[in-house]
GROMACS .gro file of C-alpha atoms in nm:
model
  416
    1UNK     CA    1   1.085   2.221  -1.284
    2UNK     CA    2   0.874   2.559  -1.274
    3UNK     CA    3   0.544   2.599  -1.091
    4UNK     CA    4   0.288   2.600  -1.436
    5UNK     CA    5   0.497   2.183  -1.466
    6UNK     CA    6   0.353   2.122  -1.133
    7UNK     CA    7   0.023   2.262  -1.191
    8UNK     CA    8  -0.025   2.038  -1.506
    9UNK     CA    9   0.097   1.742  -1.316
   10UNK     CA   10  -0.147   1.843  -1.080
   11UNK     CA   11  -0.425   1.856  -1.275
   12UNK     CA   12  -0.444   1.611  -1.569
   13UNK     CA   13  -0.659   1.330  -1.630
   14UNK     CA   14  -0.344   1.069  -1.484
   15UNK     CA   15  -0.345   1.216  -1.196
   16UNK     CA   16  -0.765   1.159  -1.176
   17UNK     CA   17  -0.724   0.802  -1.314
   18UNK     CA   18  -0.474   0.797  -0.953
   19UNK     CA   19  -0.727   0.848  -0.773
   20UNK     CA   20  -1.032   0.646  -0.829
   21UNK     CA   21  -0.742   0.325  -0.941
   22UNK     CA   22  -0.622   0.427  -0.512
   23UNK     CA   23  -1.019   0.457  -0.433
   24UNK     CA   24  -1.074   0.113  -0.579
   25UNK     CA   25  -0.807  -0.044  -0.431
   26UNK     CA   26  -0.842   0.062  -0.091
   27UNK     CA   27  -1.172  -0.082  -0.052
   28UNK     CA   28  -1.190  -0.440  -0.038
   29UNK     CA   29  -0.841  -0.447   0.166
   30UNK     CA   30  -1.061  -0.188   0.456
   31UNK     CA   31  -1.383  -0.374   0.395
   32UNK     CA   32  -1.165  -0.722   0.547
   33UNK     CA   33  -0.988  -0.576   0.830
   34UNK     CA   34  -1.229  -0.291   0.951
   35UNK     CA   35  -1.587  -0.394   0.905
   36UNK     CA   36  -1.586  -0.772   0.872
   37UNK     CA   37  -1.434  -0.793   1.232
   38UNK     CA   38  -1.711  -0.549   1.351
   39UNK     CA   39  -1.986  -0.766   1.187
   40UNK     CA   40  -1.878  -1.066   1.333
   41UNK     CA   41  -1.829  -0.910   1.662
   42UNK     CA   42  -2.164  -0.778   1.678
   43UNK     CA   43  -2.314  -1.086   1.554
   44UNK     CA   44  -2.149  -1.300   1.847
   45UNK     CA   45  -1.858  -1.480   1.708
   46UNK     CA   46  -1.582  -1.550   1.943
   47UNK     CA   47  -1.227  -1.329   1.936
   48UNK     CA   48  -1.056  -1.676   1.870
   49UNK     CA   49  -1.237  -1.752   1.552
   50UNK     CA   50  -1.214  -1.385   1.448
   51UNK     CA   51  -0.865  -1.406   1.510
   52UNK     CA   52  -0.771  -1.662   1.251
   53UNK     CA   53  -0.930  -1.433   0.997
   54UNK     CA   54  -0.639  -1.256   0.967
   55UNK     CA   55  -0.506  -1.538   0.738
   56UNK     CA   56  -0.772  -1.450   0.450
   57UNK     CA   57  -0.493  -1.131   0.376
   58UNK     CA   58  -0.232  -1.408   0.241
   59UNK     CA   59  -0.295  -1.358  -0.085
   60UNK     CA   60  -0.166  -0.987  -0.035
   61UNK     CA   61   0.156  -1.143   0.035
   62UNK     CA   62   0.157  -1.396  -0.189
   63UNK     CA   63   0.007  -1.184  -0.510
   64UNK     CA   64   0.343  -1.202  -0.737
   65UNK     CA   65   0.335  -1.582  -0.788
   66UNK     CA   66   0.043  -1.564  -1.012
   67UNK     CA   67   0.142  -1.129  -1.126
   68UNK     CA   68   0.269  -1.327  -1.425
   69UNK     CA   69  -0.058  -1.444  -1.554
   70UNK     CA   70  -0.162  -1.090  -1.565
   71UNK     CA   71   0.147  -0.936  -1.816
   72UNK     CA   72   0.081  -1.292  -2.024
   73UNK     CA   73  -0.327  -1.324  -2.058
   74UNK     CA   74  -0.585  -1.089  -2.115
   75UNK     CA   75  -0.967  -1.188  -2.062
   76UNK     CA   76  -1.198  -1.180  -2.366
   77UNK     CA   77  -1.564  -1.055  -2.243
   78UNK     CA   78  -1.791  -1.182  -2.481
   79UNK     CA   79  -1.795  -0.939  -2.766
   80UNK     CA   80  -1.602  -0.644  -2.520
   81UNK     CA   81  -1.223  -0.656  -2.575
   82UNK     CA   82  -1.105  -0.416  -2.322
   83UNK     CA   83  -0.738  -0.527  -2.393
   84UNK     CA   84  -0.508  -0.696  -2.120
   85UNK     CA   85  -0.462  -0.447  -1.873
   86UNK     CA   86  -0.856  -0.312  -1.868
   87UNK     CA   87  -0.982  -0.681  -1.906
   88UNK     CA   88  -0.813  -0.753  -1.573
   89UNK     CA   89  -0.903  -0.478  -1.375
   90UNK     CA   90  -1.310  -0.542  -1.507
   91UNK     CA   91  -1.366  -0.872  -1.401
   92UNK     CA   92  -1.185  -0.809  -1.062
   93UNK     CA   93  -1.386  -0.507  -0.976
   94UNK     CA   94  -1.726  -0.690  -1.129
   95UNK     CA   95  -1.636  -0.957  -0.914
   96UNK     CA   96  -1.549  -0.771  -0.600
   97UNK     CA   97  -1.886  -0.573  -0.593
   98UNK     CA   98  -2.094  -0.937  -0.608
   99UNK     CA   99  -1.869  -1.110  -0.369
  100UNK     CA  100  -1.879  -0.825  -0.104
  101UNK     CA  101  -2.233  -0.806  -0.163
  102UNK     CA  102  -2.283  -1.177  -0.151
  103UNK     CA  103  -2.131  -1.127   0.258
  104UNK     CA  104  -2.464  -0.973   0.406
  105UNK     CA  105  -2.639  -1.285   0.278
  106UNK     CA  106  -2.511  -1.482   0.521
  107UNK     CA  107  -2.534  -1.576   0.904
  108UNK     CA  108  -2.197  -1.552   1.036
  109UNK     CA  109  -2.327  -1.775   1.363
  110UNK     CA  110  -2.412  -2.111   1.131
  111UNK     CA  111  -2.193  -2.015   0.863
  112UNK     CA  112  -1.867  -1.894   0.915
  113UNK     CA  113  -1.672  -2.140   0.757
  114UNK     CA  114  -1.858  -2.027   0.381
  115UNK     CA  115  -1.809  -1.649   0.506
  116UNK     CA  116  -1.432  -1.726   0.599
  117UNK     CA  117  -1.424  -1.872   0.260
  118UNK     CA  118  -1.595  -1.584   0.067
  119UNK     CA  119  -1.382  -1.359   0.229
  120UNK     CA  120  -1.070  -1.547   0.126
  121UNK     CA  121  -1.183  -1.509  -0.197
  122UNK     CA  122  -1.258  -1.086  -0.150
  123UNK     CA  123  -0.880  -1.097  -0.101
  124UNK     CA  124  -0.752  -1.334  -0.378
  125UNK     CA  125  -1.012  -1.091  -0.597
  126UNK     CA  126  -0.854  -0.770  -0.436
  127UNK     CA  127  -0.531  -0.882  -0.424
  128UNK     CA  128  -0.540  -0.960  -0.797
  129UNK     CA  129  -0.685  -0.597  -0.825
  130UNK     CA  130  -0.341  -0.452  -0.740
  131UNK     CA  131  -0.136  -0.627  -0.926
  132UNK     CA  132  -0.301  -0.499  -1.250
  133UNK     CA  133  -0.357  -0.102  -1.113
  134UNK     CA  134  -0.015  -0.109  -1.032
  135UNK     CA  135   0.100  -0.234  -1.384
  136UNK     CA  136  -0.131   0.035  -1.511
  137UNK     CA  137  -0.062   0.302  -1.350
  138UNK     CA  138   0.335   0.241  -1.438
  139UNK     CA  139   0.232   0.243  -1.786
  140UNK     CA  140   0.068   0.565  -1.795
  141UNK     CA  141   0.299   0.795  -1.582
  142UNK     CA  142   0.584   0.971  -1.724
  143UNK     CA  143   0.872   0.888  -1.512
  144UNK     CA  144   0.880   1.255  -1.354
  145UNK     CA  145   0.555   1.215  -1.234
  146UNK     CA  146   0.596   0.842  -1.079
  147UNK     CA  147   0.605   1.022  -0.756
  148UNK     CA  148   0.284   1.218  -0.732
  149UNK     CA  149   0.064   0.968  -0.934
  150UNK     CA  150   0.159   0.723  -0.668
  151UNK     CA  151   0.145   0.925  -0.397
  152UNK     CA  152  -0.211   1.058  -0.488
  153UNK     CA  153  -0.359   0.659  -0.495
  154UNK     CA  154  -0.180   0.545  -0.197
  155UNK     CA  155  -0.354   0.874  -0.007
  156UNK     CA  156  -0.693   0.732  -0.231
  157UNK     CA  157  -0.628   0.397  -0.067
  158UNK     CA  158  -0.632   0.559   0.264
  159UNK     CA  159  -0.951   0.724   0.247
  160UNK     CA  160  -1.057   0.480   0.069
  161UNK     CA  161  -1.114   0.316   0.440
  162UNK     CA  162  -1.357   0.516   0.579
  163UNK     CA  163  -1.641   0.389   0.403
  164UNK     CA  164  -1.612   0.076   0.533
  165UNK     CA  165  -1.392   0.151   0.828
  166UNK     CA  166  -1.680   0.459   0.921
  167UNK     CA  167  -1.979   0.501   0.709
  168UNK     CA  168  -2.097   0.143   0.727
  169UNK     CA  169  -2.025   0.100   1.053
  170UNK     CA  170  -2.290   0.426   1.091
  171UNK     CA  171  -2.492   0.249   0.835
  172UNK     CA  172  -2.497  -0.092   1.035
  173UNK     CA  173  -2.721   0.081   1.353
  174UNK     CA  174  -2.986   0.160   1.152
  175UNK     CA  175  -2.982  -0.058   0.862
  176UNK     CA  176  -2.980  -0.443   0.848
  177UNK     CA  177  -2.635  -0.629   0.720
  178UNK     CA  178  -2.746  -0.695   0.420
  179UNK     CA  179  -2.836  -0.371   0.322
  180UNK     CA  180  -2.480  -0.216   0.482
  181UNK     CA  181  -2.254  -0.474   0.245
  182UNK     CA  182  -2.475  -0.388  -0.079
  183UNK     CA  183  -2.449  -0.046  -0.004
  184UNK     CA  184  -2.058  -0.078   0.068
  185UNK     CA  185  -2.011  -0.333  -0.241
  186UNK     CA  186  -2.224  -0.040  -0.420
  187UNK     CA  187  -1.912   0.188  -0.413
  188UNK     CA  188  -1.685  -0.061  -0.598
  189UNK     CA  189  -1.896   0.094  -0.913
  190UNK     CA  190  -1.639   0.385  -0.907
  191UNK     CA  191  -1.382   0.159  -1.022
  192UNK     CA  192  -1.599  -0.007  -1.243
  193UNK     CA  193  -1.665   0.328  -1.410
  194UNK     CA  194  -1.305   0.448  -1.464
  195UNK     CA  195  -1.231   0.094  -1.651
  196UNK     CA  196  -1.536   0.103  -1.901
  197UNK     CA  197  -1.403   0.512  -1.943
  198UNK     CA  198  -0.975   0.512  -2.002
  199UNK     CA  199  -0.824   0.395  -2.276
  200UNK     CA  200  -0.582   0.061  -2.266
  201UNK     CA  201  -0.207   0.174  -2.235
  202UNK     CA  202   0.004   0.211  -2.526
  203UNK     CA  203   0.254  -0.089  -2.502
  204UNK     CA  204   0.620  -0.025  -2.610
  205UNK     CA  205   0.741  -0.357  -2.563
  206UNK     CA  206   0.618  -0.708  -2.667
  207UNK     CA  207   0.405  -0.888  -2.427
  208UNK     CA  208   0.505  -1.239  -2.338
  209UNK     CA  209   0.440  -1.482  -2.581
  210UNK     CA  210   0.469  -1.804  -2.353
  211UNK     CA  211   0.362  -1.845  -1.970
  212UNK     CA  212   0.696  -1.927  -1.914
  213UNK     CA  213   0.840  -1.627  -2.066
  214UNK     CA  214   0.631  -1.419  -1.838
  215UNK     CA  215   0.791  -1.600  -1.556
  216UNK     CA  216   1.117  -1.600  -1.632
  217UNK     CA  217   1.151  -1.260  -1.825
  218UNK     CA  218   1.074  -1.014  -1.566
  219UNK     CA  219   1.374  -1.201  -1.322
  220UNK     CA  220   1.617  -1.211  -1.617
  221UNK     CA  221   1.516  -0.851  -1.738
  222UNK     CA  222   1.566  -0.666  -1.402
  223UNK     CA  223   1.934  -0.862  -1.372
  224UNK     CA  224   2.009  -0.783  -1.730
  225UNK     CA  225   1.899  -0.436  -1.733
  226UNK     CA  226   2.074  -0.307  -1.393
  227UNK     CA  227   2.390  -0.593  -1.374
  228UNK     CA  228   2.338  -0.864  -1.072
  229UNK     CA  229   2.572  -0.644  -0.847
  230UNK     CA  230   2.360  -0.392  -0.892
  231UNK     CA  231   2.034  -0.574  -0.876
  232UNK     CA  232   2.099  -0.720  -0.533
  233UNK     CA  233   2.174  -0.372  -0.377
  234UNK     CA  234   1.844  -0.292  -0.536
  235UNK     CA  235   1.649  -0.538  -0.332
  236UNK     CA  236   1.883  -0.500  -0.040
  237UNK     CA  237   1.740  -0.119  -0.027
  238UNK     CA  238   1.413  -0.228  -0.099
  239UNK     CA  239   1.429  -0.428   0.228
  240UNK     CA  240   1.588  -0.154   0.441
  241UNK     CA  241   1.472   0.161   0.326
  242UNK     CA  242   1.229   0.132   0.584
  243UNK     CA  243   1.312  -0.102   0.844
  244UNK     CA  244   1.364   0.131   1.127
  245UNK     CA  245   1.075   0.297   1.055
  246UNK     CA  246   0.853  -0.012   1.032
  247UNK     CA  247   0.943  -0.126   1.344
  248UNK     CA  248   0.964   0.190   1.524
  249UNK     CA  249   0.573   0.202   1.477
  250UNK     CA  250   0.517  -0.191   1.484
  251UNK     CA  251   0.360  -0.142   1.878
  252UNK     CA  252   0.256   0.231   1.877
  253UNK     CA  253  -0.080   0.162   2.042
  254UNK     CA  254   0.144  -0.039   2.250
  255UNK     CA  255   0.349   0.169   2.381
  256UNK     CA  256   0.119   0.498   2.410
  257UNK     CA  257  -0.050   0.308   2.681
  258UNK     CA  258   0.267   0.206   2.859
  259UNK     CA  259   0.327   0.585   2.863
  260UNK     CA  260   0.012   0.613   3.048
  261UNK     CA  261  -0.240   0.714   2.817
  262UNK     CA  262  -0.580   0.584   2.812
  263UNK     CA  263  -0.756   0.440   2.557
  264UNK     CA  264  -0.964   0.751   2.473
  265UNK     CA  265  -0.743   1.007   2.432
  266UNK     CA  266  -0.483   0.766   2.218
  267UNK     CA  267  -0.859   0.722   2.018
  268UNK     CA  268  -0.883   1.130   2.015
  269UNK     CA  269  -0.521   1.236   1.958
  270UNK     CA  270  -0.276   0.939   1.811
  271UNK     CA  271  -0.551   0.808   1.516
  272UNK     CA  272  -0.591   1.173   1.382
  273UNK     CA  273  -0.222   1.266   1.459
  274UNK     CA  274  -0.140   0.951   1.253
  275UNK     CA  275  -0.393   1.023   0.933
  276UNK     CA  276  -0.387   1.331   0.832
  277UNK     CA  277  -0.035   1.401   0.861
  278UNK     CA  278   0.026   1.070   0.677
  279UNK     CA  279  -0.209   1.197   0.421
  280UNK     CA  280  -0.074   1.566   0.379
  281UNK     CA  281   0.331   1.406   0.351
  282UNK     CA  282   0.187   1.175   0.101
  283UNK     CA  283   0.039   1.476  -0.116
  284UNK     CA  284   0.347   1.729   0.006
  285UNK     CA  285   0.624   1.422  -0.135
  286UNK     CA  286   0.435   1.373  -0.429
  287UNK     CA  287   0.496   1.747  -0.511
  288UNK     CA  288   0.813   1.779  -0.419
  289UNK     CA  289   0.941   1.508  -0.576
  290UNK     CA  290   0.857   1.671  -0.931
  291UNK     CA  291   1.138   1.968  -0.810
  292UNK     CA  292   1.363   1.744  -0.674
  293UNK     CA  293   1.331   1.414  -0.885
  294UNK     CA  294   1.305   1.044  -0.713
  295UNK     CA  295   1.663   1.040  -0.561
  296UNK     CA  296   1.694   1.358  -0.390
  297UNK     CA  297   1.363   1.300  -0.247
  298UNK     CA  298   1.490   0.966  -0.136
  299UNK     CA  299   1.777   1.130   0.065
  300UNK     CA  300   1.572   1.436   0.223
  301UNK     CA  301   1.296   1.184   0.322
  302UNK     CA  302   1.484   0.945   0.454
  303UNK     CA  303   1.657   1.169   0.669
  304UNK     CA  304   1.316   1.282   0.792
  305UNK     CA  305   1.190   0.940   0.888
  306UNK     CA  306   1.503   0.933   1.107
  307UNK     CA  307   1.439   1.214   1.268
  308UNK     CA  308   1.083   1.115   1.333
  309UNK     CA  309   1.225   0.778   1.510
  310UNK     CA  310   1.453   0.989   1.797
  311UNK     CA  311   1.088   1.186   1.853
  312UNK     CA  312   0.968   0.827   1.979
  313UNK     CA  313   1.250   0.832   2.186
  314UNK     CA  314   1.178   1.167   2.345
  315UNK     CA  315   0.820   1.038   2.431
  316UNK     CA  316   0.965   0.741   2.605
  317UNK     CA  317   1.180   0.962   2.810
  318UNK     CA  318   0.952   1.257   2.929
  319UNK     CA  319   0.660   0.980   2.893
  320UNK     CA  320   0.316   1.286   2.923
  321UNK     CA  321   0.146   1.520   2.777
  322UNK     CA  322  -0.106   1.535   2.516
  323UNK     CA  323   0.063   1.805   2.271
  324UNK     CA  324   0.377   1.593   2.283
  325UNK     CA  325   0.224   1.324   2.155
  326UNK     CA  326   0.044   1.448   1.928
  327UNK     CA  327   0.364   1.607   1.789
  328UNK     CA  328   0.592   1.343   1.785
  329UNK     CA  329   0.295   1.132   1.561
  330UNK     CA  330   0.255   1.438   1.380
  331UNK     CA  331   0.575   1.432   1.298
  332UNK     CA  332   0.645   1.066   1.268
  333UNK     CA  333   0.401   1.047   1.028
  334UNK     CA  334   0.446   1.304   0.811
  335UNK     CA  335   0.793   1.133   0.771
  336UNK     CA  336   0.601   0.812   0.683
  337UNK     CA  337   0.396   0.998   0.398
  338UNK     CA  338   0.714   1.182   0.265
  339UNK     CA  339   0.885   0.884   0.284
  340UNK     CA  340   0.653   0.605   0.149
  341UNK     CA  341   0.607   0.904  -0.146
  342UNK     CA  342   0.960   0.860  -0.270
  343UNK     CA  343   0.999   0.449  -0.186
  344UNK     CA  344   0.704   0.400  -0.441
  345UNK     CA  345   0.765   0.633  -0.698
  346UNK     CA  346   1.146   0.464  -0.692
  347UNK     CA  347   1.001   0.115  -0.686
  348UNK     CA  348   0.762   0.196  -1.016
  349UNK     CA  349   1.059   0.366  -1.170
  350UNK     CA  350   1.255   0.039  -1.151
  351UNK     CA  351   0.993  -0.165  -1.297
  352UNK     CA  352   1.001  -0.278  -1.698
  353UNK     CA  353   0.662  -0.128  -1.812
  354UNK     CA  354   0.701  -0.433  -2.005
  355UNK     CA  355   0.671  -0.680  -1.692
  356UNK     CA  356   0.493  -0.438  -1.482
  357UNK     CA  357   0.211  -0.678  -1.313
  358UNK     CA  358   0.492  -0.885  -1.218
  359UNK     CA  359   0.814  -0.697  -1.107
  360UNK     CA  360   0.549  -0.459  -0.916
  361UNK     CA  361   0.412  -0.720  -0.705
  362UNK     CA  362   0.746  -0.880  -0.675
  363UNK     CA  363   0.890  -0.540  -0.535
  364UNK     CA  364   0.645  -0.451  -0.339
  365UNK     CA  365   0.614  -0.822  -0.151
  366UNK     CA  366   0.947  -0.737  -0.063
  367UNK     CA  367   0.931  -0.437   0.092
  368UNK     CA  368   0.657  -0.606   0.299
  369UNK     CA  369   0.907  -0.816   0.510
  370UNK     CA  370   1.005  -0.522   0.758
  371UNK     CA  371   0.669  -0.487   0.809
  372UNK     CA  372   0.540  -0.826   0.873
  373UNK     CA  373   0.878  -1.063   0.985
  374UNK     CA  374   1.091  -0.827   1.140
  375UNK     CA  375   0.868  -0.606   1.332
  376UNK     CA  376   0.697  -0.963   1.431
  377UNK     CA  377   0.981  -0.983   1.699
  378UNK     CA  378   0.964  -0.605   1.847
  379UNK     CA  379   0.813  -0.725   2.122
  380UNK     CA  380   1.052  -0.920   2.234
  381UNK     CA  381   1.308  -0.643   2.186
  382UNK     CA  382   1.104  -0.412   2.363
  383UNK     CA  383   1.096  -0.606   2.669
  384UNK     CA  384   1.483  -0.652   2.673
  385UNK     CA  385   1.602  -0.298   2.642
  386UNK     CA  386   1.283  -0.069   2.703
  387UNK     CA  387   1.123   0.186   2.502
  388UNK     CA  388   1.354   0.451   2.478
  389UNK     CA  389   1.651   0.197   2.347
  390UNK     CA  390   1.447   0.010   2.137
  391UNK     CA  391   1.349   0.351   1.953
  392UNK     CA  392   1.748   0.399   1.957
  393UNK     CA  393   1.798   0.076   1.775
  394UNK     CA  394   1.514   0.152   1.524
  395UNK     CA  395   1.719   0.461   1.460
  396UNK     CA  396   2.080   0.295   1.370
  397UNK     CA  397   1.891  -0.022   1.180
  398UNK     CA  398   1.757   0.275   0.918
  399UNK     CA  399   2.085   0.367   0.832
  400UNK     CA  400   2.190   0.094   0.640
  401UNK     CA  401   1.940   0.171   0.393
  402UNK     CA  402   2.010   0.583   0.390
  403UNK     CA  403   2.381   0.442   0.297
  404UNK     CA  404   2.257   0.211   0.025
  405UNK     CA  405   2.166   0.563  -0.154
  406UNK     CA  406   2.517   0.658  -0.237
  407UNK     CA  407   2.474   0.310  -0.540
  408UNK     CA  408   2.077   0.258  -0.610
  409UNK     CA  409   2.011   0.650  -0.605
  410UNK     CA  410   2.292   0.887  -0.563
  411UNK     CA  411   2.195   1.279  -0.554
  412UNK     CA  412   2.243   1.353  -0.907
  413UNK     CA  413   2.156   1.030  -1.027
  414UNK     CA  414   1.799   1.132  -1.168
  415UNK     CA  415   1.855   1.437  -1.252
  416UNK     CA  416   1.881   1.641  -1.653
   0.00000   0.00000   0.00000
């Protein structure tokens, strides 16, 4: 593709629409892991209780059992038909801002359990959320341009975390609680704004007539449309893709203070080492992948991430210095953005527009096993064969998936 393709993929309204749909999405998932920990904290509820919070995020996990609902039903609002994609994404995001709001209402100390609960339901509510941007955004991008649509809301979902991950932290020494969540709920209004101002998708297939067709469909149309063979190498490289590299930065905090570094200059160097590189591979694949197309990108990224994972290795072995660190997470995560650029664009690509609430959050549950089962037992890996071997095995286990290229996306498999 020439440079005046790019620029319009660059700058049209989809790629806007990326944004505010990453923006939107971003927010409530931040919101529950940043600042609700910091406002319980601060408010004197024990590390134990705060713990168990993490289980309020299984809906995230969870979110394609009831995707189906979402390619089946739309919501009628009164005299408002937004149509089934837009209907979705309004109540959610209504829903969201009141229910985050509803947070600084309450005392954590004598009522936790209702805040645990509320919270729980921020996540169902967010979680729900995803499923239907996800579907929508598949809908509305050309297929070239599956890579920097997605690339541009997952890098919108990232940012999307320091408003309640920074600014309402600020916000909270100054301000009462109630005033920092209604201020922080307050921002949920740019999502709000981009439903009530796109248009529905076009459809070019029938929705689901029957709950149980938009249960069964989406399984029996993936299997149908790429063979079973070919369907279960699919999923095998949905697992793998990015095992090595999941694991490989499952303990970084971890392990940057078994090299020796203390918490302040990890704080300084590793966070912003980690973001903005993240950020500027996400925006960089994006790009790229309109000159190279999905599978090409797959290969050169891949091999990147790779590379990245032997940098991790280096660290363990010389074990100091501040610029090596900072380039080997440079690095690392620039792989990560290039990388994560391609995986989604290939993951939307495979979806039926058709079934896209469901197959979406199917896919994408799947590619969350590395992250949460497998690099659950790193630890114990770590302390049977060090740092520098572990990163070694990280290294071989991302193979498998760079081989699985050669049948789910060969080099000139995508392009005209």
């Amino acid at each position: 593709m020439n440079s005046p393709s790019i620029k319009h993929a660059l700058f049209n309204r989809r790629m806007l629409i990326c944004i505010f749909t990453g923006f939107a999405s971003g927010m409530p998932l931040y919101l529950l892991i940043s600042l609700v920990p910091a406002w319980l904290r601060t408010e004197g509820v024990g590390l134990k209780e705060i713990g168990f919070f993490a289980l309020i995020g299984l809906p995230y996990t969870w979110k394609f059992m009831w995707a189906p609902l979402l390619d089946r039903y739309s919501l009628s609002l009164g005299t408002l038909k937004p149509g089934l994609r837009r209907s979705w994404m309004l109540i959610t995001q209504v829903l969201l801002l009141i229910t985050i709001a509803a947070l600084g209402y309450l005392d954590p100390l004598t009522q936790i359990w209702p805040i645990a609960w509320l919270c729980f339901g921020i996540a169902l509510l967010s979680a729900t959320q995803d499923i239907v941007l996800d579907a929508y955004r598949r809908q509305i991008l050309p297929d070239q341009e599956l890579g920097l649509g997605n690339s541009i809301h997952v890098n919108a979902y990232r940012i999307a975390g320091l408003v309640p991950g920074s600014l309402s932290l600020i916000l909270a020494d100054s301000l009462p609680w109630q005033t920092v969540f209604s201020i922080t709920a307050a921002f949920m209004l740019a999502g709000i704004l981009l439903t009530l101002s796109i248009a529905e998708p076009p459809r070019s297939h029938q929705q689901p007539t029957t709950l149980r067709a938009a249960v069964v469909d989406p399984f029996h149309d993936f299997f149908s449309r790429q063979g079973v063979q070919h369907a279960l190498l699919i999923l095998a490289f949905m697992l793998l893709y990015k095992l090595g590299d999941s694991m490989a930065t499952a303990l970084a905090t971890p392990f940057y203070l078994d090299m020796g570094y203390s918490k302040t200059e990890i704080g300084i160097v590793a966070k912003q080492a980690a973001l903005w590189p993240v950020i500027i591979g996400g925006i960089l694949g994006g790009i790229l992948i309109l000159k190279t197309g999905i599978n090409r990108a797959l290969w050169l990224f891949g091999v990147v991430q790779i590379v990245s994972i032997l940098g991790f290795a280096v660290l363990a072995r010389v074990g100091e210095g501040l610029w090596l660190l900072g380039l080997v997470i440079g690095f690392e995560y620039l792989g990560v953005g290039l990388g994560t650029a391609a995986f989604v664009a290939f993951i939307a690509r495979t979806t039926n527009p058709a079934f896209a609430a469901t197959q979406f959050a199917l896919f994408t549950a799947i590619t969350a096993i590395p992250r949460t089962v497998a690099s659950a037992g790193t630890g114990i890996i770590v302390e049977g064969m060090g740092w520098e071997n572990f990163f070694y095995l990280c290294t071989v286990l991302a193979i498998p998936g760079m081989l699985l290229l050669f049948k789910v996306a060969p080099w000139n498999g995508d392009q005209t």
